[in-house]
PDB file of C-alpha atoms in Angstrom:
ATOM      1  CA  MET A   1     129.060  42.964 116.158  1.00 69.00           C
ATOM      2  CA  SER A   2     127.521  43.040 112.718  1.00 87.00           C
ATOM      3  CA  GLY A   3     124.071  43.396 111.251  1.00 94.00           C
ATOM      4  CA  GLN A   4     122.190  43.863 108.030  1.00 96.00           C
ATOM      5  CA  PHE A   5     119.962  46.526 106.549  1.00 96.00           C
ATOM      6  CA  GLU A   6     117.987  46.236 103.344  1.00 97.00           C
ATOM      7  CA  ALA A   7     115.574  48.099 101.115  1.00 97.00           C
ATOM      8  CA  THR A   8     113.300  47.017  98.289  1.00 98.00           C
ATOM      9  CA  THR A   9     111.941  49.171  95.500  1.00 98.00           C
ATOM     10  CA  GLU A  10     110.197  48.735  92.162  1.00 98.00           C
ATOM     11  CA  ILE A  11     111.637  50.608  89.197  1.00 98.00           C
ATOM     12  CA  ASP A  12     109.607  51.370  86.087  1.00 98.00           C
ATOM     13  CA  ARG A  13     112.364  50.185  83.748  1.00 98.00           C
ATOM     14  CA  PRO A  14     113.357  46.753  82.320  1.00 98.00           C
ATOM     15  CA  VAL A  15     115.584  44.502  84.406  1.00 98.00           C
ATOM     16  CA  GLY A  16     118.512  44.510  81.947  1.00 98.00           C
ATOM     17  CA  ALA A  17     118.729  48.301  81.902  1.00 98.00           C
ATOM     18  CA  VAL A  18     118.413  48.513  85.699  1.00 98.00           C
ATOM     19  CA  PHE A  19     121.135  45.868  86.102  1.00 98.00           C
ATOM     20  CA  ASP A  20     123.500  47.809  83.818  1.00 98.00           C
ATOM     21  CA  TYR A  21     122.793  51.045  85.703  1.00 98.00           C
ATOM     22  CA  LEU A  22     123.405  49.516  89.146  1.00 98.00           C
ATOM     23  CA  ALA A  23     126.456  47.487  88.048  1.00 98.00           C
ATOM     24  CA  ASP A  24     128.208  50.746  87.212  1.00 98.00           C
ATOM     25  CA  GLY A  25     128.969  51.961  90.729  1.00 97.00           C
ATOM     26  CA  ARG A  26     129.929  55.348  89.302  1.00 98.00           C
ATOM     27  CA  ASN A  27     126.168  56.016  89.327  1.00 98.00           C
ATOM     28  CA  ASP A  28     126.030  55.730  93.147  1.00 98.00           C
ATOM     29  CA  PRO A  29     126.288  59.513  93.783  1.00 98.00           C
ATOM     30  CA  GLN A  30     122.980  59.916  91.909  1.00 98.00           C
ATOM     31  CA  PHE A  31     121.136  58.163  94.767  1.00 97.00           C
ATOM     32  CA  SER A  32     123.574  58.135  97.670  1.00 96.00           C
ATOM     33  CA  PRO A  33     124.321  61.671  98.891  1.00 94.00           C
ATOM     34  CA  ARG A  34     127.086  60.354 101.151  1.00 94.00           C
ATOM     35  CA  VAL A  35     129.189  59.385  98.088  1.00 97.00           C
ATOM     36  CA  GLN A  36     131.184  62.463  97.118  1.00 97.00           C
ATOM     37  CA  ARG A  37     133.519  60.937  94.543  1.00 97.00           C
ATOM     38  CA  ILE A  38     133.836  57.492  92.945  1.00 98.00           C
ATOM     39  CA  GLU A  39     135.960  55.843  90.282  1.00 98.00           C
ATOM     40  CA  ARG A  40     136.060  52.388  88.682  1.00 98.00           C
ATOM     41  CA  LEU A  41     139.318  50.423  88.454  1.00 97.00           C
ATOM     42  CA  PRO A  42     140.108  49.385  85.855  1.00 96.00           C
ATOM     43  CA  GLU A  43     138.209  51.735  83.547  1.00 95.00           C
ATOM     44  CA  THR A  44     136.572  48.828  81.743  1.00 96.00           C
ATOM     45  CA  PRO A  45     133.037  47.435  82.036  1.00 96.00           C
ATOM     46  CA  THR A  46     132.252  46.153  85.522  1.00 98.00           C
ATOM     47  CA  ALA A  47     133.255  42.518  86.069  1.00 98.00           C
ATOM     48  CA  VAL A  48     134.100  40.258  89.007  1.00 98.00           C
ATOM     49  CA  GLY A  49     137.202  41.812  90.578  1.00 98.00           C
ATOM     50  CA  THR A  50     136.400  45.405  89.567  1.00 98.00           C
ATOM     51  CA  ILE A  51     137.177  47.901  92.341  1.00 98.00           C
ATOM     52  CA  PHE A  52     135.123  51.021  93.024  1.00 98.00           C
ATOM     53  CA  ARG A  53     137.159  53.564  94.997  1.00 98.00           C
ATOM     54  CA  SER A  54     135.189  56.364  96.644  1.00 97.00           C
ATOM     55  CA  THR A  55     135.210  59.185  99.146  1.00 97.00           C
ATOM     56  CA  VAL A  56     132.135  59.226 101.374  1.00 96.00           C
ATOM     57  CA  LYS A  57     130.957  61.536 104.108  1.00 94.00           C
ATOM     58  CA  ASP A  58     129.149  60.055 107.114  1.00 84.00           C
ATOM     59  CA  ALA A  59     128.212  62.146 110.142  1.00 80.00           C
ATOM     60  CA  GLY A  60     130.507  64.912 108.905  1.00 87.00           C
ATOM     61  CA  VAL A  61     133.535  62.618 108.560  1.00 87.00           C
ATOM     62  CA  LYS A  62     135.112  61.835 105.177  1.00 94.00           C
ATOM     63  CA  THR A  63     136.524  58.362 104.617  1.00 94.00           C
ATOM     64  CA  ALA A  64     138.090  56.523 101.689  1.00 96.00           C
ATOM     65  CA  ARG A  65     136.266  53.358 100.651  1.00 97.00           C
ATOM     66  CA  GLU A  66     137.102  50.536  98.243  1.00 98.00           C
ATOM     67  CA  PHE A  67     134.603  47.908  97.180  1.00 98.00           C
ATOM     68  CA  ARG A  68     135.366  44.817  95.074  1.00 98.00           C
ATOM     69  CA  ILE A  69     132.723  43.185  92.903  1.00 98.00           C
ATOM     70  CA  THR A  70     132.609  39.538  93.981  1.00 98.00           C
ATOM     71  CA  GLU A  71     129.688  38.291  91.902  1.00 98.00           C
ATOM     72  CA  LEU A  72     127.983  39.551  88.749  1.00 98.00           C
ATOM     73  CA  GLU A  73     125.132  37.501  87.258  1.00 98.00           C
ATOM     74  CA  ALA A  74     123.305  39.555  84.639  1.00 98.00           C
ATOM     75  CA  PRO A  75     120.560  40.538  84.998  1.00 98.00           C
ATOM     76  CA  ALA A  76     119.731  39.214  88.467  1.00 98.00           C
ATOM     77  CA  ARG A  77     122.552  39.501  90.999  1.00 98.00           C
ATOM     78  CA  ILE A  78     125.399  41.860  91.962  1.00 98.00           C
ATOM     79  CA  ARG A  79     127.568  41.292  95.053  1.00 98.00           C
ATOM     80  CA  TRP A  80     130.412  43.277  96.622  1.00 98.00           C
ATOM     81  CA  THR A  81     132.631  43.426  99.669  1.00 98.00           C
ATOM     82  CA  GLU A  82     134.509  46.348 101.145  1.00 96.00           C
ATOM     83  CA  VAL A  83     138.250  45.833 100.973  1.00 97.00           C
ATOM     84  CA  SER A  84     139.178  49.106 102.689  1.00 95.00           C
ATOM     85  CA  LYS A  85     139.722  49.052 106.430  1.00 88.00           C
ATOM     86  CA  ASN A  86     137.371  51.486 108.120  1.00 91.00           C
ATOM     87  CA  SER A  87     135.928  51.364 111.631  1.00 91.00           C
ATOM     88  CA  VAL A  88     132.569  50.332 110.143  1.00 92.00           C
ATOM     89  CA  SER A  89     132.638  48.502 106.818  1.00 94.00           C
ATOM     90  CA  VAL A  90     130.468  46.416 104.506  1.00 96.00           C
ATOM     91  CA  ALA A  91     131.315  42.735 104.916  1.00 96.00           C
ATOM     92  CA  GLU A  92     128.915  41.814 102.108  1.00 97.00           C
ATOM     93  CA  GLY A  93     126.441  43.758 100.061  1.00 98.00           C
ATOM     94  CA  GLY A  94     124.421  43.318  96.950  1.00 98.00           C
ATOM     95  CA  TYR A  95     121.502  43.873  94.671  1.00 98.00           C
ATOM     96  CA  ASP A  96     118.945  41.223  93.762  1.00 98.00           C
ATOM     97  CA  LEU A  97     116.907  42.126  90.681  1.00 98.00           C
ATOM     98  CA  GLU A  98     113.661  40.506  89.607  1.00 98.00           C
ATOM     99  CA  PRO A  99     111.768  41.254  86.397  1.00 98.00           C
ATOM    100  CA  LEU A 100     108.088  42.033  86.897  1.00 97.00           C
ATOM    101  CA  ALA A 101     105.386  41.151  84.375  1.00 89.00           C
ATOM    102  CA  ASP A 102     104.791  44.722  83.226  1.00 93.00           C
ATOM    103  CA  GLY A 103     108.415  45.527  82.304  1.00 96.00           C
ATOM    104  CA  ARG A 104     109.283  46.888  85.743  1.00 97.00           C
ATOM    105  CA  THR A 105     112.038  45.612  88.006  1.00 98.00           C
ATOM    106  CA  ARG A 106     112.001  44.796  91.707  1.00 98.00           C
ATOM    107  CA  VAL A 107     115.344  45.609  93.326  1.00 98.00           C
ATOM    108  CA  ARG A 108     116.459  44.547  96.782  1.00 98.00           C
ATOM    109  CA  ILE A 109     119.650  46.086  98.145  1.00 98.00           C
ATOM    110  CA  HIS A 110     121.289  44.787 101.279  1.00 98.00           C
ATOM    111  CA  ASN A 111     124.496  45.462 103.185  1.00 97.00           C
ATOM    112  CA  VAL A 112     125.963  43.639 106.156  1.00 97.00           C
ATOM    113  CA  LEU A 113     127.833  46.156 108.306  1.00 96.00           C
ATOM    114  CA  GLU A 114     130.550  45.123 110.721  1.00 96.00           C
ATOM    115  CA  GLY A 115     132.639  47.060 113.198  1.00 93.00           C
ATOM    116  CA  HIS A 116     136.418  46.917 113.643  1.00 93.00           C
ATOM    117  CA  GLY A 117     138.255  48.321 116.653  1.00 91.00           C
ATOM    118  CA  LEU A 118     136.364  51.413 117.832  1.00 87.00           C
ATOM    119  CA  GLY A 119     133.833  50.643 115.098  1.00 87.00           C
ATOM    120  CA  LYS A 120     132.526  47.762 117.219  1.00 90.00           C
ATOM    121  CA  LEU A 121     131.002  50.471 119.409  1.00 90.00           C
ATOM    122  CA  LEU A 122     129.737  52.483 116.420  1.00 89.00           C
ATOM    123  CA  VAL A 123     128.254  49.761 114.206  1.00 93.00           C
ATOM    124  CA  GLY A 124     124.984  49.703 116.163  1.00 91.00           C
ATOM    125  CA  LEU A 125     124.494  53.417 115.521  1.00 91.00           C
ATOM    126  CA  ALA A 126     125.387  52.983 111.841  1.00 92.00           C
ATOM    127  CA  LEU A 127     122.883  50.123 111.509  1.00 94.00           C
ATOM    128  CA  THR A 128     120.135  52.119 113.212  1.00 94.00           C
ATOM    129  CA  ALA A 129     120.711  55.044 110.854  1.00 93.00           C
ATOM    130  CA  ALA A 130     120.885  52.796 107.766  1.00 95.00           C
ATOM    131  CA  ARG A 131     117.712  50.912 108.701  1.00 96.00           C
ATOM    132  CA  LYS A 132     115.875  54.171 109.365  1.00 97.00           C
ATOM    133  CA  ASP A 133     116.968  55.532 105.962  1.00 96.00           C
ATOM    134  CA  ALA A 134     116.344  52.267 104.064  1.00 97.00           C
ATOM    135  CA  PRO A 135     112.878  53.174 102.653  1.00 97.00           C
ATOM    136  CA  ALA A 136     114.153  56.592 101.520  1.00 97.00           C
ATOM    137  CA  PHE A 137     117.287  54.954 100.079  1.00 97.00           C
ATOM    138  CA  GLY A 138     115.105  52.619  98.006  1.00 98.00           C
ATOM    139  CA  ALA A 139     113.070  55.609  96.815  1.00 98.00           C
ATOM    140  CA  ARG A 140     116.270  57.455  95.818  1.00 98.00           C
ATOM    141  CA  ILE A 141     117.468  54.429  93.815  1.00 98.00           C
ATOM    142  CA  LYS A 142     114.087  54.301  92.035  1.00 98.00           C
ATOM    143  CA  ALA A 143     114.068  58.027  91.235  1.00 98.00           C
ATOM    144  CA  ALA A 144     117.679  58.060  90.026  1.00 98.00           C
ATOM    145  CA  ALA A 145     117.336  54.936  87.864  1.00 98.00           C
ATOM    146  CA  GLU A 146     114.110  56.187  86.275  1.00 98.00           C
ATOM    147  CA  ALA A 147     115.741  59.569  85.559  1.00 98.00           C
ATOM    148  CA  ALA A 148     118.875  57.991  84.059  1.00 98.00           C
ATOM    149  CA  ILE A 149     117.315  55.155  82.029  1.00 98.00           C
ATOM    150  CA  PRO A 150     115.093  56.247  79.113  1.00 96.00           C
ATOM    151  CA  ALA A 151     111.478  55.058  79.331  1.00 91.00           C
ATOM    152  CA  ARG A 152     110.505  52.325  76.902  1.00 79.00           C
TER     153      ARG A 152
END
């Protein structure tokens, strides 16, 4: 079983700056409290093939995660897939960014979760939790990006 969750938010910063902020996955802990540690491999600007290796905590359980950037189209599209093997993983995820007329940016994040082994029983719970949190997740992305990116 698999399923998708998504969130949309509008950030009061220009699309190029928001793209750069989101493309650097090392910023994820600023808006995702489940991410406890993250590193970029190699330590060069994010490109297709870049790996982000992290430790996350879900429901009190720590897991190691690795995501590979599969698509990077500045300033509009970022895609990733999870290459680590966890019971519930992200088959495909991404950001779609759209410039708005007043210098703001609309961001849509989405992740397709899939279960493996025992995770086939857990993926429904993970999706329910992610969908419930989606509006708050979008708000956390907005707040973190606006705090990190200087106003124009």
